[in-house]
Short mmCIF file of C-alpha atoms in Angstrom, two decimals:
data_model
loop_
_atom_site.label_atom_id
_atom_site.label_comp_id
_atom_site.label_asym_id
_atom_site.label_seq_id
_atom_site.Cartn_x
_atom_site.Cartn_y
_atom_site.Cartn_z
CA UNK C 21 99.45 165.41 -89.31
CA UNK C 22 96.55 163.74 -87.60
CA UNK C 23 93.71 165.18 -85.61
CA UNK C 24 92.27 161.74 -84.78
CA UNK C 25 90.00 161.51 -81.78
CA UNK C 26 88.32 158.60 -80.01
CA UNK C 27 84.80 159.62 -80.91
CA UNK C 28 82.86 156.67 -79.61
CA UNK C 29 79.11 157.20 -79.98
CA UNK C 30 77.11 157.32 -76.74
CA UNK C 31 75.35 154.13 -75.56
CA UNK C 32 72.06 155.09 -77.22
CA UNK C 33 73.83 155.66 -80.56
CA UNK C 34 72.79 159.29 -80.80
CA UNK C 35 75.47 161.74 -81.97
CA UNK C 36 74.92 165.28 -80.73
CA UNK C 37 77.95 167.06 -82.21
CA UNK C 38 79.98 166.48 -85.31
CA UNK C 39 83.19 167.96 -86.74
CA UNK C 40 81.44 168.51 -90.11
CA UNK C 41 77.80 169.24 -89.30
CA UNK C 42 78.26 170.97 -85.95
CA UNK C 43 75.65 170.65 -83.19
CA UNK C 44 72.92 168.17 -84.11
CA UNK C 45 69.69 168.97 -82.30
CA UNK C 46 66.11 167.69 -82.31
CA UNK C 47 64.82 170.66 -84.31
CA UNK C 48 67.00 169.82 -87.32
CA UNK C 49 67.92 166.86 -89.52
CA UNK C 50 70.05 164.14 -87.89
CA UNK C 51 73.05 163.87 -90.16
CA UNK C 52 74.68 161.13 -88.06
CA UNK C 53 72.06 158.40 -88.01
CA UNK C 54 73.35 155.83 -90.58
CA UNK C 55 74.05 152.28 -89.37
CA UNK C 56 76.60 149.96 -90.94
CA UNK C 57 73.94 147.88 -92.77
CA UNK C 58 72.41 150.96 -94.28
CA UNK C 59 75.89 152.14 -95.16
CA UNK C 60 76.62 148.91 -96.98
CA UNK C 61 73.41 149.17 -99.00
CA UNK C 62 74.02 152.81 -99.90
CA UNK C 63 77.57 151.96 -100.94
CA UNK C 64 76.37 149.06 -103.06
CA UNK C 65 73.72 151.24 -104.69
CA UNK C 66 76.34 153.91 -105.39
CA UNK C 67 78.69 151.25 -106.81
CA UNK C 68 76.18 148.95 -108.53
CA UNK C 69 74.45 151.64 -110.50
CA UNK C 70 74.81 152.55 -114.13
CA UNK C 71 78.28 151.05 -114.51
CA UNK C 72 76.99 147.45 -114.45
CA UNK C 73 74.79 148.19 -117.47
CA UNK C 74 77.85 148.84 -119.68
CA UNK C 75 80.09 145.93 -118.58
CA UNK C 76 78.97 143.48 -121.31
CA UNK C 77 79.69 146.13 -123.95
CA UNK C 78 83.17 146.65 -122.46
CA UNK C 79 83.77 142.87 -122.63
CA UNK C 80 82.70 142.99 -126.27
CA UNK C 81 85.37 145.57 -126.99
CA UNK C 82 88.20 143.97 -125.02
CA UNK C 83 87.33 140.28 -125.32
CA UNK C 84 86.22 137.95 -122.52
CA UNK C 85 89.54 137.18 -120.82
CA UNK C 86 91.08 140.71 -121.01
CA UNK C 87 87.78 142.13 -119.84
CA UNK C 88 87.70 139.90 -116.76
CA UNK C 89 91.36 140.57 -115.97
CA UNK C 90 90.87 144.35 -116.25
CA UNK C 91 87.71 144.23 -114.15
CA UNK C 92 89.42 142.25 -111.33
CA UNK C 93 92.44 144.57 -111.39
CA UNK C 94 90.22 147.63 -111.12
CA UNK C 95 88.26 145.93 -108.29
CA UNK C 96 91.45 145.39 -106.29
CA UNK C 97 92.85 148.91 -106.61
CA UNK C 98 89.49 150.60 -105.99
CA UNK C 99 88.91 148.46 -102.90
CA UNK C 100 92.16 149.85 -101.52
CA UNK C 101 91.04 153.35 -102.46
CA UNK C 102 87.78 152.81 -100.61
CA UNK C 103 89.69 151.50 -97.59
CA UNK C 104 91.79 154.66 -97.53
CA UNK C 105 88.60 156.74 -97.36
CA UNK C 106 87.69 155.18 -94.02
CA UNK C 107 91.22 155.41 -92.62
CA UNK C 108 91.64 159.02 -93.61
CA UNK C 109 88.22 159.96 -92.23
CA UNK C 110 89.05 158.40 -88.82
CA UNK C 111 92.37 160.26 -88.76
CA UNK C 112 90.86 163.57 -89.82
CA UNK C 113 87.31 163.94 -88.51
CA UNK C 114 86.55 167.27 -90.16
CA UNK C 115 86.80 165.78 -93.66
CA UNK C 116 83.52 165.66 -95.62
CA UNK C 117 84.54 165.02 -99.24
CA UNK C 118 87.57 164.15 -101.27
CA UNK C 119 88.11 167.87 -101.83
CA UNK C 120 88.60 168.36 -98.08
CA UNK C 121 91.18 165.58 -98.11
CA UNK C 122 93.18 167.11 -100.94
CA UNK C 123 92.79 170.52 -99.31
CA UNK C 124 94.47 169.15 -96.22
CA UNK C 125 97.28 167.73 -98.35
CA UNK C 126 97.78 170.44 -100.99
CA UNK C 127 96.12 173.51 -99.48
CA UNK C 128 93.32 175.70 -100.92
CA UNK C 129 94.32 175.17 -104.56
CA UNK C 130 94.16 171.39 -104.26
CA UNK C 131 90.86 171.64 -102.44
CA UNK C 132 89.23 173.75 -105.15
CA UNK C 133 90.54 171.63 -108.03
CA UNK C 134 89.25 168.39 -106.51
CA UNK C 135 86.10 170.20 -105.33
CA UNK C 136 85.25 171.06 -108.94
CA UNK C 137 86.05 167.52 -110.02
CA UNK C 138 84.01 166.01 -107.17
CA UNK C 139 80.96 168.12 -107.84
CA UNK C 140 81.15 167.60 -111.61
CA UNK C 141 81.52 163.82 -111.12
CA UNK C 142 78.37 163.66 -108.99
CA UNK C 143 76.40 165.93 -111.37
CA UNK C 144 77.51 163.93 -114.44
CA UNK C 145 76.58 160.72 -112.58
CA UNK C 146 73.14 162.21 -111.93
CA UNK C 147 72.91 163.20 -115.61
CA UNK C 148 73.73 159.68 -116.79
CA UNK C 149 71.04 158.43 -114.41
CA UNK C 150 68.49 160.81 -115.93
CA UNK C 151 69.55 159.65 -119.41
CA UNK C 152 69.09 156.02 -118.43
CA UNK C 153 65.64 156.90 -117.07
CA UNK C 154 64.66 158.40 -120.42
CA UNK C 155 65.87 155.18 -122.09
CA UNK C 156 63.77 153.12 -119.64
CA UNK C 157 60.66 155.25 -120.18
CA UNK C 158 61.07 154.99 -123.95
CA UNK C 159 61.42 151.20 -123.70
CA UNK C 160 58.44 150.72 -121.41
CA UNK C 161 56.13 152.98 -123.45
CA UNK C 162 57.39 151.88 -126.90
CA UNK C 163 58.52 155.48 -127.45
CA UNK C 164 55.24 156.92 -126.25
CA UNK C 165 56.36 160.52 -126.63
CA UNK C 166 59.34 162.71 -127.43
CA UNK C 167 62.53 161.61 -125.66
CA UNK C 168 63.21 165.18 -124.54
CA UNK C 169 59.93 165.02 -122.59
CA UNK C 170 61.02 161.83 -120.83
CA UNK C 171 64.35 163.47 -119.89
CA UNK C 172 62.43 166.40 -118.38
CA UNK C 173 60.00 164.12 -116.50
CA UNK C 174 62.90 162.08 -115.06
CA UNK C 175 64.63 165.25 -113.92
CA UNK C 176 61.52 166.52 -112.15
CA UNK C 177 61.00 163.29 -110.26
CA UNK C 178 64.67 163.13 -109.24
CA UNK C 179 64.39 166.74 -108.05
CA UNK C 180 61.75 165.73 -105.55
CA UNK C 181 63.63 162.64 -104.34
CA UNK C 182 66.99 164.37 -104.06
CA UNK C 183 65.43 167.04 -101.79
CA UNK C 184 65.27 164.47 -98.93
CA UNK C 185 67.69 165.88 -96.36
CA UNK C 186 69.60 162.90 -94.92
CA UNK C 187 71.19 159.75 -96.25
CA UNK C 188 69.58 157.49 -93.65
CA UNK C 189 66.21 158.32 -95.19
CA UNK C 190 67.51 157.88 -98.73
CA UNK C 191 68.95 154.59 -97.51
CA UNK C 192 65.39 153.27 -97.19
CA UNK C 193 64.94 153.98 -100.90
CA UNK C 194 68.33 152.40 -101.66
CA UNK C 195 67.20 149.01 -100.30
CA UNK C 196 64.32 148.95 -102.76
CA UNK C 197 66.33 150.48 -105.59
CA UNK C 198 69.18 147.99 -105.32
CA UNK C 199 66.77 145.06 -105.19
CA UNK C 200 64.85 146.27 -108.24
CA UNK C 201 67.98 146.95 -110.31
CA UNK C 202 69.59 143.60 -109.48
CA UNK C 203 66.31 141.75 -110.21
CA UNK C 204 66.00 143.38 -113.62
CA UNK C 205 69.64 142.67 -114.54
CA UNK C 206 69.34 138.99 -113.55
CA UNK C 207 66.12 138.69 -115.55
CA UNK C 208 68.04 139.86 -118.64
CA UNK C 209 70.99 137.62 -117.76
CA UNK C 210 68.71 134.53 -117.58
CA UNK C 211 66.74 135.57 -120.69
CA UNK C 212 69.80 135.90 -122.92
CA UNK C 213 70.80 132.40 -121.89
CA UNK C 214 67.55 130.74 -122.89
CA UNK C 215 66.50 132.79 -125.90
CA UNK C 216 67.35 131.80 -129.46
CA UNK C 217 69.33 134.98 -130.25
CA UNK C 218 69.70 138.55 -128.94
CA UNK C 219 67.32 141.22 -130.17
CA UNK C 220 69.93 143.05 -132.27
CA UNK C 221 71.11 139.89 -134.09
CA UNK C 222 69.74 138.87 -137.51
CA UNK C 223 66.36 137.27 -136.86
CA UNK C 224 66.43 134.81 -139.79
CA UNK C 225 68.82 131.98 -140.64
CA UNK C 226 71.24 130.10 -138.37
CA UNK C 227 72.99 132.11 -135.72
CA UNK C 228 75.60 131.57 -132.98
CA UNK C 229 77.23 134.04 -130.64
CA UNK C 230 80.36 135.65 -132.02
CA UNK C 231 81.90 136.34 -128.60
CA UNK C 232 85.71 136.59 -128.59
CA UNK C 233 88.06 135.28 -125.95
CA UNK C 234 90.57 138.02 -126.88
CA UNK C 235 89.69 141.01 -129.08
CA UNK C 236 91.96 143.54 -130.78
CA UNK C 237 90.32 146.98 -130.51
CA UNK C 238 91.96 150.25 -131.48
CA UNK C 239 93.66 152.16 -128.68
CA UNK C 240 90.78 154.64 -128.47
CA UNK C 241 88.12 151.94 -128.25
CA UNK C 242 90.16 149.81 -125.85
CA UNK C 243 90.86 152.57 -123.38
CA UNK C 244 87.25 153.73 -123.58
CA UNK C 245 86.16 150.22 -122.63
CA UNK C 246 88.56 150.22 -119.68
CA UNK C 247 87.02 153.58 -118.69
CA UNK C 248 83.59 151.93 -118.74
CA UNK C 249 84.88 149.25 -116.34
CA UNK C 250 86.50 151.92 -114.19
CA UNK C 251 83.18 153.77 -113.96
CA UNK C 252 81.58 150.59 -112.59
CA UNK C 253 83.89 150.93 -109.55
CA UNK C 254 83.86 154.69 -109.08
CA UNK C 255 81.64 154.65 -106.04
CA UNK C 256 84.65 155.80 -103.94
CA UNK C 257 83.79 159.54 -104.13
CA UNK C 258 80.39 158.71 -102.68
CA UNK C 259 81.97 156.91 -99.73
CA UNK C 260 83.34 160.02 -98.01
CA UNK C 261 79.87 161.68 -97.62
CA UNK C 262 78.38 158.30 -96.65
CA UNK C 263 80.95 157.59 -93.88
CA UNK C 264 80.36 161.17 -92.57
CA UNK C 265 76.74 160.30 -91.78
CA UNK C 266 77.50 156.98 -90.04
CA UNK C 267 76.74 156.71 -86.32
CA UNK C 268 80.02 154.84 -85.83
CA UNK C 269 82.55 155.26 -88.67
CA UNK C 270 84.68 152.50 -87.21
CA UNK C 271 82.30 150.03 -88.85
CA UNK C 272 82.95 151.51 -92.29
CA UNK C 273 85.50 148.86 -93.37
CA UNK C 274 82.94 146.10 -92.75
CA UNK C 275 80.44 147.87 -94.98
CA UNK C 276 83.14 148.40 -97.65
CA UNK C 277 84.05 144.72 -97.72
CA UNK C 278 80.45 143.69 -98.25
CA UNK C 279 79.97 146.31 -100.97
CA UNK C 280 83.10 145.45 -102.99
CA UNK C 281 82.65 141.67 -102.71
CA UNK C 282 79.03 141.74 -103.81
CA UNK C 283 79.69 144.22 -106.62
CA UNK C 284 82.65 142.30 -108.06
CA UNK C 285 80.80 138.98 -108.13
CA UNK C 286 77.74 140.53 -109.75
CA UNK C 287 79.85 142.33 -112.37
CA UNK C 288 81.72 139.18 -113.39
CA UNK C 289 78.61 137.00 -113.56
CA UNK C 290 76.59 139.49 -115.59
CA UNK C 291 79.47 140.45 -117.84
CA UNK C 292 80.38 136.86 -118.69
CA UNK C 293 76.85 135.50 -119.22
CA UNK C 294 75.42 138.41 -121.19
CA UNK C 295 78.46 138.79 -123.46
CA UNK C 296 78.83 135.01 -123.93
CA UNK C 297 75.32 134.65 -125.25
CA UNK C 298 75.00 137.98 -127.09
CA UNK C 299 78.48 138.52 -128.52
CA UNK C 300 78.85 141.65 -130.59
CA UNK C 301 75.05 142.14 -130.56
CA UNK C 302 75.05 143.12 -126.87
CA UNK C 303 73.15 146.35 -126.13
CA UNK C 304 74.25 149.34 -124.03
CA UNK C 305 72.61 149.67 -121.55
CA UNK C 306 72.62 145.85 -121.26
CA UNK C 307 68.91 145.66 -120.30
CA UNK C 308 68.03 145.99 -124.00
CA UNK C 309 69.87 142.78 -125.01
CA UNK C 310 67.08 140.23 -124.63
CA UNK C 311 64.34 141.45 -126.96
CA UNK C 312 61.54 143.94 -126.75
CA UNK C 313 59.29 142.17 -124.21
CA UNK C 314 62.10 141.32 -121.80
CA UNK C 315 63.48 144.82 -122.27
CA UNK C 316 60.16 146.34 -121.28
CA UNK C 317 59.86 144.02 -118.24
CA UNK C 318 63.44 144.61 -117.17
CA UNK C 319 63.26 148.38 -117.46
CA UNK C 320 59.91 148.42 -115.68
CA UNK C 321 61.41 146.57 -112.73
CA UNK C 322 64.65 148.59 -112.86
CA UNK C 323 62.88 151.94 -112.88
CA UNK C 324 62.95 152.49 -109.09
CA UNK C 325 66.63 151.55 -109.03
CA UNK C 326 67.45 154.01 -111.77
CA UNK C 327 65.62 156.76 -109.92
CA UNK C 328 67.55 156.00 -106.74
CA UNK C 329 70.87 155.96 -108.65
CA UNK C 330 70.29 159.47 -109.95
CA UNK C 331 68.85 160.59 -106.60
CA UNK C 332 71.96 159.57 -104.63
CA UNK C 333 74.29 161.36 -107.06
CA UNK C 334 72.35 164.61 -107.20
CA UNK C 335 71.61 164.56 -103.46
CA UNK C 336 75.32 164.30 -102.63
CA UNK C 337 76.26 166.98 -105.15
CA UNK C 338 73.60 169.27 -103.66
CA UNK C 339 74.80 168.56 -100.12
CA UNK C 340 78.35 169.30 -101.13
CA UNK C 341 77.38 172.82 -102.21
CA UNK C 342 75.04 173.19 -99.25
CA UNK C 343 77.76 172.37 -96.74
CA UNK C 344 80.24 174.68 -98.47
CA UNK C 345 77.75 177.51 -98.15
CA UNK C 346 76.41 176.84 -94.66
CA UNK C 347 79.37 175.29 -92.85
CA UNK C 348 79.98 176.95 -89.47
CA UNK C 349 76.45 178.38 -89.38
CA UNK C 350 73.67 177.28 -87.04
CA UNK C 351 71.44 177.02 -90.10
CA UNK C 352 73.37 173.96 -91.36
CA UNK C 353 71.72 171.54 -88.89
CA UNK C 354 68.53 173.48 -88.05
CA UNK C 355 65.31 173.61 -90.06
CA UNK C 356 65.25 177.38 -90.44
CA UNK C 357 63.79 179.18 -93.49
CA UNK C 358 67.36 180.01 -94.66
CA UNK C 359 68.29 176.34 -94.27
CA UNK C 360 65.42 175.24 -96.50
CA UNK C 361 65.87 178.02 -99.08
CA UNK C 362 69.58 177.26 -99.48
CA UNK C 363 69.06 173.46 -99.58
CA UNK C 364 66.32 173.54 -102.18
CA UNK C 365 68.24 176.09 -104.25
CA UNK C 366 71.27 173.79 -104.29
CA UNK C 367 69.15 170.80 -105.29
CA UNK C 368 67.40 172.80 -108.02
CA UNK C 369 70.64 174.11 -109.51
CA UNK C 370 72.27 170.64 -109.53
CA UNK C 371 69.25 169.03 -111.23
CA UNK C 372 69.12 171.85 -113.82
CA UNK C 373 72.77 171.25 -114.83
CA UNK C 374 72.29 167.46 -114.83
CA UNK C 375 69.27 167.85 -117.11
CA UNK C 376 71.28 169.94 -119.59
CA UNK C 377 74.09 167.36 -119.65
CA UNK C 378 71.64 164.47 -120.15
CA UNK C 379 70.06 166.29 -123.08
CA UNK C 380 73.35 167.38 -124.65
CA UNK C 381 75.21 164.00 -124.54
CA UNK C 382 72.54 161.45 -125.47
CA UNK C 383 74.86 158.45 -126.05
CA UNK C 384 74.83 156.29 -122.89
CA UNK C 385 78.03 154.26 -123.38
CA UNK C 386 80.14 157.26 -124.41
CA UNK C 387 78.84 159.35 -121.51
CA UNK C 388 79.78 156.54 -119.11
CA UNK C 389 83.27 156.32 -120.64
CA UNK C 390 83.79 160.08 -120.39
CA UNK C 391 82.55 160.14 -116.81
CA UNK C 392 84.76 157.23 -115.78
CA UNK C 393 87.90 158.60 -117.44
CA UNK C 394 87.82 162.34 -116.96
CA UNK C 395 86.21 162.60 -113.53
CA UNK C 396 86.05 159.10 -112.02
CA UNK C 397 89.78 158.33 -112.05
CA UNK C 398 90.57 161.75 -110.57
CA UNK C 399 88.36 160.93 -107.59
CA UNK C 400 89.38 157.31 -107.08
CA UNK C 401 93.05 156.72 -107.90
CA UNK C 402 95.21 159.79 -107.28
CA UNK C 403 93.63 160.99 -103.97
CA UNK C 404 94.02 157.54 -102.34
CA UNK C 405 97.72 157.44 -103.12
CA UNK C 406 98.24 160.95 -101.80
CA UNK C 407 96.23 160.24 -98.65
CA UNK C 408 98.44 157.29 -97.74
CA UNK C 409 101.60 159.26 -98.36
CA UNK C 410 100.32 162.19 -96.29
CA UNK C 411 99.56 160.04 -93.24
CA UNK C 412 102.56 157.69 -93.48
CA UNK C 413 105.51 159.51 -95.09
CA UNK C 414 107.17 160.32 -91.77
CA UNK C 415 106.94 156.70 -90.61
CA UNK C 416 109.70 155.64 -93.02
CA UNK C 417 112.36 156.96 -90.67
CA UNK C 418 111.31 154.83 -87.73
CA UNK C 419 110.47 151.18 -87.07
CA UNK C 420 112.10 147.80 -87.76
CA UNK C 421 113.59 146.65 -91.07
CA UNK C 422 110.43 144.69 -91.85
CA UNK C 423 108.29 147.75 -91.22
CA UNK C 424 110.62 149.80 -93.43
CA UNK C 425 110.25 147.30 -96.29
CA UNK C 426 106.49 147.41 -95.95
CA UNK C 427 106.65 151.21 -95.93
CA UNK C 428 108.73 151.27 -99.12
CA UNK C 429 106.32 148.90 -100.84
CA UNK C 430 103.33 151.11 -99.87
CA UNK C 431 105.15 154.23 -101.06
CA UNK C 432 105.73 152.56 -104.42
CA UNK C 433 102.13 151.37 -104.60
CA UNK C 434 100.81 154.82 -103.68
CA UNK C 435 102.90 156.42 -106.41
CA UNK C 436 101.69 153.74 -108.84
CA UNK C 437 98.10 154.68 -108.00
CA UNK C 438 98.78 158.31 -108.81
CA UNK C 439 100.52 157.50 -112.11
CA UNK C 440 97.83 154.97 -113.12
CA UNK C 441 95.11 157.50 -112.38
CA UNK C 442 96.78 160.17 -114.49
CA UNK C 443 97.23 157.78 -117.43
CA UNK C 444 93.67 156.52 -117.34
CA UNK C 445 92.36 160.06 -117.02
CA UNK C 446 94.17 161.39 -120.09
CA UNK C 447 94.01 158.32 -122.33
CA UNK C 448 90.47 157.42 -121.32
CA UNK C 449 89.18 160.93 -121.96
CA UNK C 450 90.67 160.79 -125.44
CA UNK C 451 88.96 157.47 -126.15
CA UNK C 452 85.61 158.71 -124.76
CA UNK C 453 85.67 161.90 -126.83
CA UNK C 454 86.46 159.92 -129.99
CA UNK C 455 83.50 157.65 -129.18
CA UNK C 456 81.14 160.57 -128.64
CA UNK C 457 82.16 162.17 -131.97
CA UNK C 458 81.79 158.88 -133.87
CA UNK C 459 78.45 158.23 -132.20
CA UNK C 460 77.00 161.62 -133.06
CA UNK C 461 78.14 161.20 -136.65
CA UNK C 462 76.60 157.72 -136.99
CA UNK C 463 73.41 157.22 -138.94
CA UNK C 464 70.37 157.14 -136.66
CA UNK C 465 72.18 158.64 -133.73
CA UNK C 466 70.19 160.78 -131.34
CA UNK C 467 71.03 164.45 -131.40
CA UNK C 468 70.94 166.94 -128.57
CA UNK C 469 67.46 167.55 -127.17
CA UNK C 470 66.23 164.96 -129.62
CA UNK C 471 62.80 163.37 -129.86
CA UNK C 472 64.27 160.20 -131.40
CA UNK C 473 63.82 156.90 -129.56
CA UNK C 474 67.04 156.28 -127.54
CA UNK C 475 66.06 152.84 -126.24
#
């Protein structure tokens, strides 16, 4: 069941042939030039993206303690999912995405089902990034023009950035993007702690935060909030393409540990502080919680990070289609006219679809919930369980008693991951759809292709 090879990179670190990209030559892009530090930053930028901006709102729905417990539980199971990505890639070198993994396990039907889910997840992630960019541009300019124009401008800029061919080059942008996004979030976190009251709260009379230790939401709202927390940890689908471009995939686990540790600490700190001081008046995205001036400053600093977030998602979606089309051809890793035409066509098509989604679902929190529930869980929970079972099922008949007990525990845990993913996918999608319908019906809600201020 394994085609694992000892593919140690040569002493100079240059990879000349790859099971996914084929022969890598000097006249084409080097798809295997990503070091472990760059990998860690790309993974953190994929993980710490739009999801962190909705965590305080999720805490508002669930309450502080249930919110923290749910967040930590999701962090643990998604860390294991991310670990399985690295293990499965080392065992099966020709895997590029989660669809290849499920294709190996379930055959062509499984590959196509997860392939559709994988590509839609990346495109929807790019769309939510474009939507957040329109919110940022509205906030910075005090609604300087029609929101539909800002959505289009964001899509055009992302189109240019996503056209960069390799992740090691985008990794340079990720360093700056991650720094900008974290700086802006911590500015808001500090500001809500020292200001008199949040921007959305009544501005006259005495006021104190109405945060709740435990809240009692409806099932639809509660499961939608859990889906928002889930989305904050749905970087796992990005990890397969990232590990594929590493010079030495054996260092992947080190990068994963850094990514998950940093992300979890940041999520908890930001979620607790912002919700504690803002209570039910927390904004989504959270950057709008500290008043107009801080909001403008925070969005201005976060702008590069938001561009990189959408760039990574749309780049990976485009590369998924590009590899499906060009795999096995010399044009995949050579800068030929056909290579460039196909690549730019894939990027253009992905951006066009992302633009349509961003314009059609203009409610940030609900879009995040839908993305986390319908597509995120399908990429994070179920595949990890099936990957462990595929590689380890036969081992239950051999080994010592202690090894057999460990095997039985891991079988049970893998099945639990599959069941949990299915439950969150169905229930979370229901909650997200209810939220979208309620949001579109609400007074003052932005409609599709709307000019209304969405900041």
